[in-house]
Tab-separated table of C-alpha atoms and ligand atoms in Angstrom:
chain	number	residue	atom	x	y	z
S	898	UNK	CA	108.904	-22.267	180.231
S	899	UNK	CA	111.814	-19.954	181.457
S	900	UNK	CA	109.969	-16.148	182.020
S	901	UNK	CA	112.477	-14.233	179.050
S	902	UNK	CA	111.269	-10.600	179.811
S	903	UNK	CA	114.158	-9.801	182.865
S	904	UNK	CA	116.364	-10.914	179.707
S	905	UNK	CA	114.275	-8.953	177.215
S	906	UNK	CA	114.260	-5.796	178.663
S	907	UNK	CA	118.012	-5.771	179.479
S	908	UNK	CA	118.428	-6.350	176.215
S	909	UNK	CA	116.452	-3.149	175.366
S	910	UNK	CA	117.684	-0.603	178.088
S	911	UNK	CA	120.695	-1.583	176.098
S	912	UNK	CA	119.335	-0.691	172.827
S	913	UNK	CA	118.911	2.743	171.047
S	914	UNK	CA	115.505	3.178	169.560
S	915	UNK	CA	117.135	3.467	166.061
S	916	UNK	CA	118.620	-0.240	166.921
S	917	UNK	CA	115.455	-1.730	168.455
S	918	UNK	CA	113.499	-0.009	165.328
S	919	UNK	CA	115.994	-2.004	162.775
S	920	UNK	CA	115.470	-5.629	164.425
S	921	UNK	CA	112.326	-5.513	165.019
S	922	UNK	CA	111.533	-4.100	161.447
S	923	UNK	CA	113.981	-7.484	160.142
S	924	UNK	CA	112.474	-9.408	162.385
S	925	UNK	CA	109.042	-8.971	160.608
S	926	UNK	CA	110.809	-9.378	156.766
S	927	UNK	CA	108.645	-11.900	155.143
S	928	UNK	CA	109.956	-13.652	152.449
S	929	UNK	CA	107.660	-14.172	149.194
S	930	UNK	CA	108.721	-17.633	147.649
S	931	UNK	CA	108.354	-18.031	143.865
S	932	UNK	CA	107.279	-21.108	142.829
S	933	UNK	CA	109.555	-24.071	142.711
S	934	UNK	CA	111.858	-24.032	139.504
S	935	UNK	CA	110.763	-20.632	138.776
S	936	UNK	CA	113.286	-18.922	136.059
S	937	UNK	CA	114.921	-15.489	136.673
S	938	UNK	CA	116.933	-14.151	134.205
S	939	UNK	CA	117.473	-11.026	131.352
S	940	UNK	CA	116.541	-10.962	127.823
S	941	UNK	CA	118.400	-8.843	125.008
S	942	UNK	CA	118.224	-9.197	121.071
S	943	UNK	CA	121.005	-9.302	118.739
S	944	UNK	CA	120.893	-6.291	116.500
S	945	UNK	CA	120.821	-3.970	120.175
S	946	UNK	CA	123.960	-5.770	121.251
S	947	UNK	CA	126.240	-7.716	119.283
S	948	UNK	CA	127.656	-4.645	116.661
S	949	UNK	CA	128.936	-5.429	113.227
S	950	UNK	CA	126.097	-6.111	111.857
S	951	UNK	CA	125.547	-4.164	108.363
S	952	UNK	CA	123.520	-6.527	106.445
S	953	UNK	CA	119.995	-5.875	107.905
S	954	UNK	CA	117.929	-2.990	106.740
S	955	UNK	CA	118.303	-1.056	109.918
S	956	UNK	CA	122.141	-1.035	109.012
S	957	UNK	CA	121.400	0.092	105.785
S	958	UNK	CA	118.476	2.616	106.990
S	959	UNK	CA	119.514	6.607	106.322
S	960	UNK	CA	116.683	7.568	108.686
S	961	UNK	CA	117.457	5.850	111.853
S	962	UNK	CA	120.691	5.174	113.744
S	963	UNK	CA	122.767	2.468	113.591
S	964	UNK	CA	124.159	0.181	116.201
S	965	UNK	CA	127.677	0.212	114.620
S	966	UNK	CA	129.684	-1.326	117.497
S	967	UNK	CA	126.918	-1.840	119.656
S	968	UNK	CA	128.078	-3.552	122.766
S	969	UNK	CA	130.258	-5.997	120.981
S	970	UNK	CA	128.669	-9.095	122.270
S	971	UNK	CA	129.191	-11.185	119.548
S	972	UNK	CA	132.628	-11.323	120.289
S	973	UNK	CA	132.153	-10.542	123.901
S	974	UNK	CA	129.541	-12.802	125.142
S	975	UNK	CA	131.362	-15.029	127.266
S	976	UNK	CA	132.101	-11.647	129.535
S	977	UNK	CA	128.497	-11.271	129.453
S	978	UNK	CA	127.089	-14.838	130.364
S	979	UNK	CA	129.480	-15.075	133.010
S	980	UNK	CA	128.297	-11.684	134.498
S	981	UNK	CA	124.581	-13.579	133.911
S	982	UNK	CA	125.792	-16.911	135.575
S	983	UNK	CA	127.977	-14.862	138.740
S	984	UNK	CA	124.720	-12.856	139.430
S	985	UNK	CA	122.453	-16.032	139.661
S	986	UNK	CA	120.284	-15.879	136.700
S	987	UNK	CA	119.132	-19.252	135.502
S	988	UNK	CA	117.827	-18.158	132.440
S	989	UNK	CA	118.747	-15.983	129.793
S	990	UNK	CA	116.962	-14.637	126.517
S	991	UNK	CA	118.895	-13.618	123.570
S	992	UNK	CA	118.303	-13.762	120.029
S	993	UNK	CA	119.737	-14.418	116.384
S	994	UNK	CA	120.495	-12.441	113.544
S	995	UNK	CA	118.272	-13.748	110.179
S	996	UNK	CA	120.535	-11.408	107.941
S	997	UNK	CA	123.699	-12.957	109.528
S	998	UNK	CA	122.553	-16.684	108.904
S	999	UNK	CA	120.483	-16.035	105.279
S	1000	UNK	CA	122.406	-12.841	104.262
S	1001	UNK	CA	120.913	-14.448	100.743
S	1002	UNK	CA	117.989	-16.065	100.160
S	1003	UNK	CA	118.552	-19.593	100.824
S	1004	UNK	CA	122.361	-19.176	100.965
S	1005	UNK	CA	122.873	-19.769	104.866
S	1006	UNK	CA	126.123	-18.782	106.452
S	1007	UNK	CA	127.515	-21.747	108.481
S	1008	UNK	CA	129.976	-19.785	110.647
S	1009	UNK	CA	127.057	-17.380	111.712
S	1010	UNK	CA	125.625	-21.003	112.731
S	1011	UNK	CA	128.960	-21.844	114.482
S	1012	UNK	CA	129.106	-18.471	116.581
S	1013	UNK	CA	125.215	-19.140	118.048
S	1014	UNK	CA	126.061	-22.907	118.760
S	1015	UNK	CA	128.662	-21.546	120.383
S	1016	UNK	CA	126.553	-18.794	122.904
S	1017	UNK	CA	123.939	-21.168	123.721
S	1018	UNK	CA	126.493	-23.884	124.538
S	1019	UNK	CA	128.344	-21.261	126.352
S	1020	UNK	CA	124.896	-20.552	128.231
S	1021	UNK	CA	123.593	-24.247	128.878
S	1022	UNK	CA	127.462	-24.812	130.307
S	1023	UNK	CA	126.733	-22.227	132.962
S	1024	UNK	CA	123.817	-24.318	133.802
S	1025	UNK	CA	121.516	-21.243	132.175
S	1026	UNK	CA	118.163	-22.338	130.243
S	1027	UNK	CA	118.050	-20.541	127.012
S	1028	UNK	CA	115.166	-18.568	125.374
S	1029	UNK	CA	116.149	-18.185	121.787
S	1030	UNK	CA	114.110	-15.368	119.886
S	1031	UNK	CA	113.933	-15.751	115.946
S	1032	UNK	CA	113.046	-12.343	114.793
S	1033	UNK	CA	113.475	-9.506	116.861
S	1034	UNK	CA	112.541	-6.610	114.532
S	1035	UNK	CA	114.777	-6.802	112.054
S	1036	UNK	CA	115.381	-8.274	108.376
S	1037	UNK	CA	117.957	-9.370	105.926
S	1038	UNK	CA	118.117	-7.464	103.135
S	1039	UNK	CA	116.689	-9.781	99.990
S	1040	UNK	CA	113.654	-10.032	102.167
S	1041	UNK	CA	113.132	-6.607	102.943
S	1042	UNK	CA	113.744	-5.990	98.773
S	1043	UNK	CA	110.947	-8.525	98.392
S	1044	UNK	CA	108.327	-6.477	99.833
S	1045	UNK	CA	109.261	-7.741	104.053
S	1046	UNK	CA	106.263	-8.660	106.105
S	1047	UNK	CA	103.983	-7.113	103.478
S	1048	UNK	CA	104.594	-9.603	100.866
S	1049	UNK	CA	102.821	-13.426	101.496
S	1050	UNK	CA	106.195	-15.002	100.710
S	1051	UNK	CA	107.509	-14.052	104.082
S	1052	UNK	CA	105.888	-16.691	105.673
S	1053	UNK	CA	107.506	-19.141	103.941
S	1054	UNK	CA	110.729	-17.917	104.043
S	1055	UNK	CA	110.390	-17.246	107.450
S	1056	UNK	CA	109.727	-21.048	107.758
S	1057	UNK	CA	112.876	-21.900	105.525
S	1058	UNK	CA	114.319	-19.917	107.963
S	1059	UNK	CA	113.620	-21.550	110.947
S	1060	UNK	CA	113.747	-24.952	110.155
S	1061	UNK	CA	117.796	-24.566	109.628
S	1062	UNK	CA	117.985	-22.650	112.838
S	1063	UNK	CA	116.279	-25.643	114.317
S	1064	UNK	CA	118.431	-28.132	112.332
S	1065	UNK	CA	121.796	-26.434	113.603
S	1066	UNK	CA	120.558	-25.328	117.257
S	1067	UNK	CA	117.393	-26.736	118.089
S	1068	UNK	CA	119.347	-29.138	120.805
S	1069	UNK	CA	120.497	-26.232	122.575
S	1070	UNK	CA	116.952	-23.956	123.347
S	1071	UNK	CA	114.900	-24.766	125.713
S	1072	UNK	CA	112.195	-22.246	124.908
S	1073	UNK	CA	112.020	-20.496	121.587
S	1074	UNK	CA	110.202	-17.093	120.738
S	1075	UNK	CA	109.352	-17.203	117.356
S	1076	UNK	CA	108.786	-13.800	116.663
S	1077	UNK	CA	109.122	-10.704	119.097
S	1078	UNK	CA	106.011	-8.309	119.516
S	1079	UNK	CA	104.463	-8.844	116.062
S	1080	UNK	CA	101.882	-5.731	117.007
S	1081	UNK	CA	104.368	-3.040	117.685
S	1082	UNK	CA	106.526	-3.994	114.567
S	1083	UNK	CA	104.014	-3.463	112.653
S	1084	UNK	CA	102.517	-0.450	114.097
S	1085	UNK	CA	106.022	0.714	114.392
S	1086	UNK	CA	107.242	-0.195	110.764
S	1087	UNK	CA	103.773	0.038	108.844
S	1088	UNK	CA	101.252	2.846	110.631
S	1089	UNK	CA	103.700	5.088	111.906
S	1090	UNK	CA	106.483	4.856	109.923
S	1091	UNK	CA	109.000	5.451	112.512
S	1092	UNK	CA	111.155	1.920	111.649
S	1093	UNK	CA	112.313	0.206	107.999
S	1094	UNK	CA	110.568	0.457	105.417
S	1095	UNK	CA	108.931	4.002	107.116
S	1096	UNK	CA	105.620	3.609	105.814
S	1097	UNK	CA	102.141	5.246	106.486
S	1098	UNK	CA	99.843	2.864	106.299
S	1099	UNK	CA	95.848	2.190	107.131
S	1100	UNK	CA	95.495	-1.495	105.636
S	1101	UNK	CA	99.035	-2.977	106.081
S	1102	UNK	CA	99.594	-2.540	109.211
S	1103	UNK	CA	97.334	-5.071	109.435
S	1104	UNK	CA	98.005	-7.310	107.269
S	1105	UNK	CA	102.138	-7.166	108.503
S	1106	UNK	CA	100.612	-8.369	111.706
S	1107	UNK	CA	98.457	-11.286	110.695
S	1108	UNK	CA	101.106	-12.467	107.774
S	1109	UNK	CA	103.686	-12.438	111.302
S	1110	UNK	CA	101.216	-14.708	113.361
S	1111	UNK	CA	100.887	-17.115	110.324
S	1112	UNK	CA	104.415	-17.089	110.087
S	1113	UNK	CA	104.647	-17.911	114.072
S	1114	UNK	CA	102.435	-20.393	113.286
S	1115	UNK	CA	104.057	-21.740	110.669
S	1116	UNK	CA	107.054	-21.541	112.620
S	1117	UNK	CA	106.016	-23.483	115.350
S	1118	UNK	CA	104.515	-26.413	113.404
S	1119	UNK	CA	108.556	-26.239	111.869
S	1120	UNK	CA	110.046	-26.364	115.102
S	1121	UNK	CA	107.294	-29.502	116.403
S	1122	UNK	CA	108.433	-31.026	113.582
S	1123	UNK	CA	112.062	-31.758	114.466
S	1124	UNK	CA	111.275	-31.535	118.036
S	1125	UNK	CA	107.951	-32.577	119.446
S	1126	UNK	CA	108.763	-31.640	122.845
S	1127	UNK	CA	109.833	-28.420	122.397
S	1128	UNK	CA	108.388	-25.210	124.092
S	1129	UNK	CA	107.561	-22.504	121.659
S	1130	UNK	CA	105.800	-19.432	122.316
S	1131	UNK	CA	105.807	-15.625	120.917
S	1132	UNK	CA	106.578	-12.367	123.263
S	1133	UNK	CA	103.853	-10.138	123.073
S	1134	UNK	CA	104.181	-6.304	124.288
S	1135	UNK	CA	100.745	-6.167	126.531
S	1136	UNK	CA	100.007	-2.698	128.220
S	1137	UNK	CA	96.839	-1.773	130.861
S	1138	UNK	CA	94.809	0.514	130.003
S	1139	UNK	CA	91.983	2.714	131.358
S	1140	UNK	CA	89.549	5.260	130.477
S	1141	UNK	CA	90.423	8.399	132.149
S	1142	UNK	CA	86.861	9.595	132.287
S	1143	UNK	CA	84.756	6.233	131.698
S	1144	UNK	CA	84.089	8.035	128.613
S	1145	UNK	CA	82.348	5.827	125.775
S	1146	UNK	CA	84.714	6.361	122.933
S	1147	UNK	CA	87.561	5.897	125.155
S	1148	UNK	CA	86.082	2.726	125.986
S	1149	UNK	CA	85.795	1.724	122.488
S	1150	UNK	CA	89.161	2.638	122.183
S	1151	UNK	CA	90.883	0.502	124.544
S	1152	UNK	CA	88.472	-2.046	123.873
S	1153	UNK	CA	89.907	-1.645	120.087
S	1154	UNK	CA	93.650	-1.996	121.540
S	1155	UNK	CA	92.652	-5.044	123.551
S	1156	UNK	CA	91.609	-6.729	120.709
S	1157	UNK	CA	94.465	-6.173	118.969
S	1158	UNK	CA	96.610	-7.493	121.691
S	1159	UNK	CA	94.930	-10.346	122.483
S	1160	UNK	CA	93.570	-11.724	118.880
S	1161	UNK	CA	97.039	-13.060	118.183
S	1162	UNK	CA	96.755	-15.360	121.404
S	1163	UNK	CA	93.259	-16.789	119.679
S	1164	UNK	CA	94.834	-17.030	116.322
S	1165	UNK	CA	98.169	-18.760	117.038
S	1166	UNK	CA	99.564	-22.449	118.551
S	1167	UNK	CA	101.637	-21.922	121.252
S	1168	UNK	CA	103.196	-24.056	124.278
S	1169	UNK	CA	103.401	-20.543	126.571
S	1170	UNK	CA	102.780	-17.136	126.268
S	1171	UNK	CA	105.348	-14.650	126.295
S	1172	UNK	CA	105.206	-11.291	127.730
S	1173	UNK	CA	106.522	-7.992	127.277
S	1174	UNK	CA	105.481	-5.451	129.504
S	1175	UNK	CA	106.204	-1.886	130.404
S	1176	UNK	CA	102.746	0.396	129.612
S	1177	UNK	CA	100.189	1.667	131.536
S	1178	UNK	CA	97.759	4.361	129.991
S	1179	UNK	CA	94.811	6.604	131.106
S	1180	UNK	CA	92.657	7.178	127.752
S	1181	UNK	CA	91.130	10.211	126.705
S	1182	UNK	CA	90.359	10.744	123.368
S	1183	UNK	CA	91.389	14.532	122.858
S	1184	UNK	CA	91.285	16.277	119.490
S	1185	UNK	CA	95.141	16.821	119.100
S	1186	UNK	CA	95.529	13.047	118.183
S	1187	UNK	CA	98.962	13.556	119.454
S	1188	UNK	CA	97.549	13.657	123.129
S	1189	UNK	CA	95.176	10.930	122.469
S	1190	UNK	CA	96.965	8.365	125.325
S	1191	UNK	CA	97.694	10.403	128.769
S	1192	UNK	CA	100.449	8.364	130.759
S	1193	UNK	CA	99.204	7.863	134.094
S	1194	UNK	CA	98.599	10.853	136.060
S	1195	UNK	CA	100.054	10.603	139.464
S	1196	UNK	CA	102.153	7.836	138.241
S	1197	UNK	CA	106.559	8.578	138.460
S	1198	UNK	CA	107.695	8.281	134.676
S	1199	UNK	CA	110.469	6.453	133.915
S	1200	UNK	CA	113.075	8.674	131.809
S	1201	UNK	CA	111.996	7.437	128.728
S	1202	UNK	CA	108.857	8.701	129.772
S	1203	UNK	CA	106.816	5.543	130.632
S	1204	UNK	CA	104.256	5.291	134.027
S	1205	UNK	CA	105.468	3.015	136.764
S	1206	UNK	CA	102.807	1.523	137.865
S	1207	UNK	CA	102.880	-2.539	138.908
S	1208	UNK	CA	99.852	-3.020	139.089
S	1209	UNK	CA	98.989	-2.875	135.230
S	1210	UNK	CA	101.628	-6.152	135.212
S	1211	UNK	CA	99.211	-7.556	138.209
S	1212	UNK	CA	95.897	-6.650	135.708
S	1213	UNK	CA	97.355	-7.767	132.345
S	1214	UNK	CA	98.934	-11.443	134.277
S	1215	UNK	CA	94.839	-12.073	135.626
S	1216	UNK	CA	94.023	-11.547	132.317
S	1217	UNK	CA	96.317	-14.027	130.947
S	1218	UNK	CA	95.681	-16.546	133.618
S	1219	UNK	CA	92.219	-17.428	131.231
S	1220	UNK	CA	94.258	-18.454	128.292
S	1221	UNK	CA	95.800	-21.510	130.691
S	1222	UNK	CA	98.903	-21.457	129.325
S	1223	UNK	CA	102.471	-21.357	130.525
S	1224	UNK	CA	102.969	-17.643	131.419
S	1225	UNK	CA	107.056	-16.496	131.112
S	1226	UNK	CA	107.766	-12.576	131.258
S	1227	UNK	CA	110.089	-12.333	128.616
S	1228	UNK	CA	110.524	-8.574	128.820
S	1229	UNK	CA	109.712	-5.859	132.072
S	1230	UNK	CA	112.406	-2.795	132.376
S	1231	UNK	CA	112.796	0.550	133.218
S	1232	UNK	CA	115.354	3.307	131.516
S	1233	UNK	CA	117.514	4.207	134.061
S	1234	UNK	CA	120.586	6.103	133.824
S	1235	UNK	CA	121.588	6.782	137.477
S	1236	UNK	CA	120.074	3.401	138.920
S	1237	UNK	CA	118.295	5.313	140.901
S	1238	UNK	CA	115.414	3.288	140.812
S	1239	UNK	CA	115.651	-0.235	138.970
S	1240	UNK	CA	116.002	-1.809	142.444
S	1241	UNK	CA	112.524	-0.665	143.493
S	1242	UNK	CA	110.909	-1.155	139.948
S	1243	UNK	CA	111.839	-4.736	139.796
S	1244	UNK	CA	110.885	-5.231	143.520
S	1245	UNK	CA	107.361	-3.406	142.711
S	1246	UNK	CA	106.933	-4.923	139.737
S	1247	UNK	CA	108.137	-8.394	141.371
S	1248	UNK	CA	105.864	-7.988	144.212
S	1249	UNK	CA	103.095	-7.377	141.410
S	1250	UNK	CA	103.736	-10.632	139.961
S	1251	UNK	CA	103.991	-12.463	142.968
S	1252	UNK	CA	100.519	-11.617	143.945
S	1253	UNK	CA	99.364	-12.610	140.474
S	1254	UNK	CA	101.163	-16.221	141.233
S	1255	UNK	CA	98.983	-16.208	144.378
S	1256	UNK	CA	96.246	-15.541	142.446
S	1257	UNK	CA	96.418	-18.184	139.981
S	1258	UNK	CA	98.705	-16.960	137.010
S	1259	UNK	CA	100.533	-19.569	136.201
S	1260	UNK	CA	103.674	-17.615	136.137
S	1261	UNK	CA	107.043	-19.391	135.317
S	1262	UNK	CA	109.883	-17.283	134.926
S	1263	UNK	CA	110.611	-13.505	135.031
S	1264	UNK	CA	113.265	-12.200	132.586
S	1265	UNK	CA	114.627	-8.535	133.080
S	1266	UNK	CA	115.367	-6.061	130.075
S	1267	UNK	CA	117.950	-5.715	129.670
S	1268	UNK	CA	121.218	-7.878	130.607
S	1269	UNK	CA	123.697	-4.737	129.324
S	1270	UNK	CA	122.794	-0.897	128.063
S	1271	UNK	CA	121.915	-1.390	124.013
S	1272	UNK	CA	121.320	0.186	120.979
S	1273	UNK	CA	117.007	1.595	121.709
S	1274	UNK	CA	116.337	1.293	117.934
S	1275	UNK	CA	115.206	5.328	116.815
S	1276	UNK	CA	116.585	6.232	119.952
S	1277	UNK	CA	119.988	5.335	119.832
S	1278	UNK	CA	122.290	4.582	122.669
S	1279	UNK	CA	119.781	7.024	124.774
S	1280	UNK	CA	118.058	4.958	127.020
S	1281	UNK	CA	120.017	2.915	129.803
S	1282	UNK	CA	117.850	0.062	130.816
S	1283	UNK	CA	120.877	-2.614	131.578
S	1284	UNK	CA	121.541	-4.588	135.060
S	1285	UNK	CA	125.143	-3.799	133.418
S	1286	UNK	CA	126.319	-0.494	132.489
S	1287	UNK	CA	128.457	-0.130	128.731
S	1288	UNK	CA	130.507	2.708	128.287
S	1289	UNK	CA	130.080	2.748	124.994
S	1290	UNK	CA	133.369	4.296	124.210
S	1291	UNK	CA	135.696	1.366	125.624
S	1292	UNK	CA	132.633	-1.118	125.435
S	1293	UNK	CA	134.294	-1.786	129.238
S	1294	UNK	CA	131.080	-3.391	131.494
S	1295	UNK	CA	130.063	-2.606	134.985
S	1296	UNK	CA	127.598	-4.263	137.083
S	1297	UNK	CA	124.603	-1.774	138.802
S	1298	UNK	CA	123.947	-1.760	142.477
S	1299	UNK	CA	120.558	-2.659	141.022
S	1300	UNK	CA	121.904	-5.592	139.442
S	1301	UNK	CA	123.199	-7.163	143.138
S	1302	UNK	CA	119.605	-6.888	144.749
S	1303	UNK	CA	118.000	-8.569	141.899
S	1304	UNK	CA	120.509	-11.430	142.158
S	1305	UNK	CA	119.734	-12.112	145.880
S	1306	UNK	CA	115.665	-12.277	144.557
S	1307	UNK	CA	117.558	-15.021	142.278
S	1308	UNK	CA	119.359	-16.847	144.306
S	1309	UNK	CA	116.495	-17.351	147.128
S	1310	UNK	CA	113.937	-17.180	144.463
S	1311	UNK	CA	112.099	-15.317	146.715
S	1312	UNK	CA	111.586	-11.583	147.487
S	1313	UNK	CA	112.088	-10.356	150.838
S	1314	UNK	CA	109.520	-7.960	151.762
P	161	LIG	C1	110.619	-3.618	122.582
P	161	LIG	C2	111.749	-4.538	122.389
P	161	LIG	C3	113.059	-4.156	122.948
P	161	LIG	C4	113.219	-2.774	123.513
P	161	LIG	C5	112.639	-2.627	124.888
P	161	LIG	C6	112.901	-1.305	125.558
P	161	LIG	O1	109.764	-3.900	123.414
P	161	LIG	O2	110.555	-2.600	121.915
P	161	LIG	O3	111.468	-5.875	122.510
P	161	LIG	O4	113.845	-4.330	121.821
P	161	LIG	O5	114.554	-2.461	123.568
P	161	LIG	O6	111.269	-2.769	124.832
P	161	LIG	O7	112.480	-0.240	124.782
């Protein structure tokens, strides 16, 4: 074989050591494949984007914003798939409006119909696979009247519900989320009284959760019904915890959290598990309930406040590899208003995931929050966690450096590290 160092060190008399630093540093890029088929992608929900929707009881809520306008995707969604479909997402996750279909009970609202038909076919015409959530928070009015997620008639109307969702776009979803983070809606809605109907409570918290898993399950056995193939799942918001100080109580207490977590993955069908995920905590149980959880010390903080830390996503995925289902991240973000640092988050948090894979998560598909800037619920339009920037005053769209380097982990399905 021809002797290449004459050639070789030419070439590097010729070289500054900034140059020779940069090729040798992309000569040893590795690339991290993601499995074969493997779905990338961005989730958002309806009341955060679409705007004009008044007929839900955020809308009619004094205490919290409203979305008014939001980002006007219901009339502009084929601006956003495209933007989806040009920056090589394969997937997307969005979700539909119960007070738009059933603004009455049983009275269901065939051009609301018409408009989803026409997204997902939009969508699956871009080649996308579509994840179509159910209930994303929030109600239509009648059912809110009736007592919500408190009273035992939810379930069944939740079923009625579905089944004409299924009848009129079943065809069109590839994976359906029945209901979105059952837990925090009804910590959120129920305990701390921070979302519709605002209340305090110690039992019905409880009992909002476990009527929303019977209504998932109901839900599903609905959706089997017209389609026996179909893939239906719920997203659950899944944090990692730790005790700060190995302390007993703040064992108990995570413990306590776990459970809560976890028991709707023993109580429920389900083809795959969804997840949501964006927390990681350091417990200590201090007197000022207020500063019961610590966010990660050492950690950066998002601007909203939240610890980046990948490897909770690494701890919670091993976790869910025992349940041997399916796993699809249906939610991972980070609030962001100068883009400063989504690229690294999602490579982190990729990275994170990737290792998981290796490890034997059976991890199928990764989708971002969010595809645009939205409506942040008691926050407003605060928070910025889009791939796409909205200026919210002329609704006009542009696409985040961030946004590019996540398409290239798309499009190669792999991360180069
Ligand atoms: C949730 C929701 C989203 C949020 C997102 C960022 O987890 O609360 O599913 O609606 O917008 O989590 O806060």
């Amino acid at each position: 074989m021809e002797d290449l160092s004459p050639a070789l060190g030419k070439l590097r008399a010729a070289l500054s050591p900034e140059q020779e630093r940069v090729i040798l540093k992309n000569l040893m890029k590795q690339k991290l494949k993601f499995p074969e088929g493997f779905l990338w992608g961005a989730s958002t929900s309806s009341y955060q984007i679409e705007g004009g929707i008044d007929n839900n009881d955020w809308a009619i809520s004094k205490k919290v914003p409203r979305a008014g306008k939001a980002c006007d995707s219901y009339n502009r969604y084929r601006e956003d798939f495209s933007m989806a479909k040009y920056l090589h997402h394969n997937a997307h996750r969005m979700s539909v409006e119960w007070a738009r279909i059933e603004p009455k009970k049983g009275q269901f609202n065939e051009d609301a119909l018409h408009r989803y038909h026409e997204m997902l076919q939009y969508l699956k015409d871009q080649g996308l696979k579509t994840f179509l959530t159910l209930h994303h928070f929030t109600n239509p009015i009648w059912f809110a009247e009736q007592g919500g997620w408190k009273n035992k008639r939810a379930v069944e109307d939740f079923a009625d519900y579905t089944a004409k969702v299924t009848q009129s776009l079943g065809h069109l979803v590839d994976f359906w989320i029945t209901v979105n983070e059952p837990k925090m809606y009804a910590g959120m809605a129920f305990a701390q009284g921070i979302w519709p109907p605002f209340e305090k409570g110690i039992i019905s918290p409880k009992r909002v959760y476990d009527l929303m898993l019977e209504a998932h399950n109901e839900a599903y056995d609905v959706i089997h019904s017209y389609y026996p193939q179909a893939q239906v799942g719920f997203s659950q918001n899944i944090a990692w915890s730790e005790a700060e100080h190995k302390d007993i109580i703040d064992r108990l207490a995570i413990k306590f959290a776990d459970w809560l977590s976890y028991l709707a993955l023993d109580k429920t069908r389900y083809d795959f598990i969804g997840l949501n995920h964006y927390m990681y905590y350091r417990v200590h149980l201090a007197f000022n309930l207020r500063k019961y959880l610590h966010i990660g010390r050492g950690d950066k903080l998002t601007e909203r406040g939240w610890a980046i830390h990948p490897d909770a996503l690494y701890l919670v995925l091993m976790k869910l590899k025992g349940y041997q289902k399916p796993i699809y991240i249906t939610e991972n973000g980070i609030a962001d208003s100068t883009d400063r640092y989504r690229e690294q988050y999602i490579r982190d948090y990729l990275l994170a995931v990737h290792r998981a894979i290796g490890d034997g998560a059976d991890v199928r598909g990764y989708l971002h929050w969010s595809l645009l800037d939205n409506f942040e619920w008691e926050d407003g339009y605060k928070w910025k966690f889009g791939l796409i920037k909205v200026d919210f005053k002329t609704l006009a769209r542009t696409i985040r450096e961030s946004a590019y380097s996540y398409s290239h982990i798309c499009q190669d399905n792999a991360l180069t590290v």
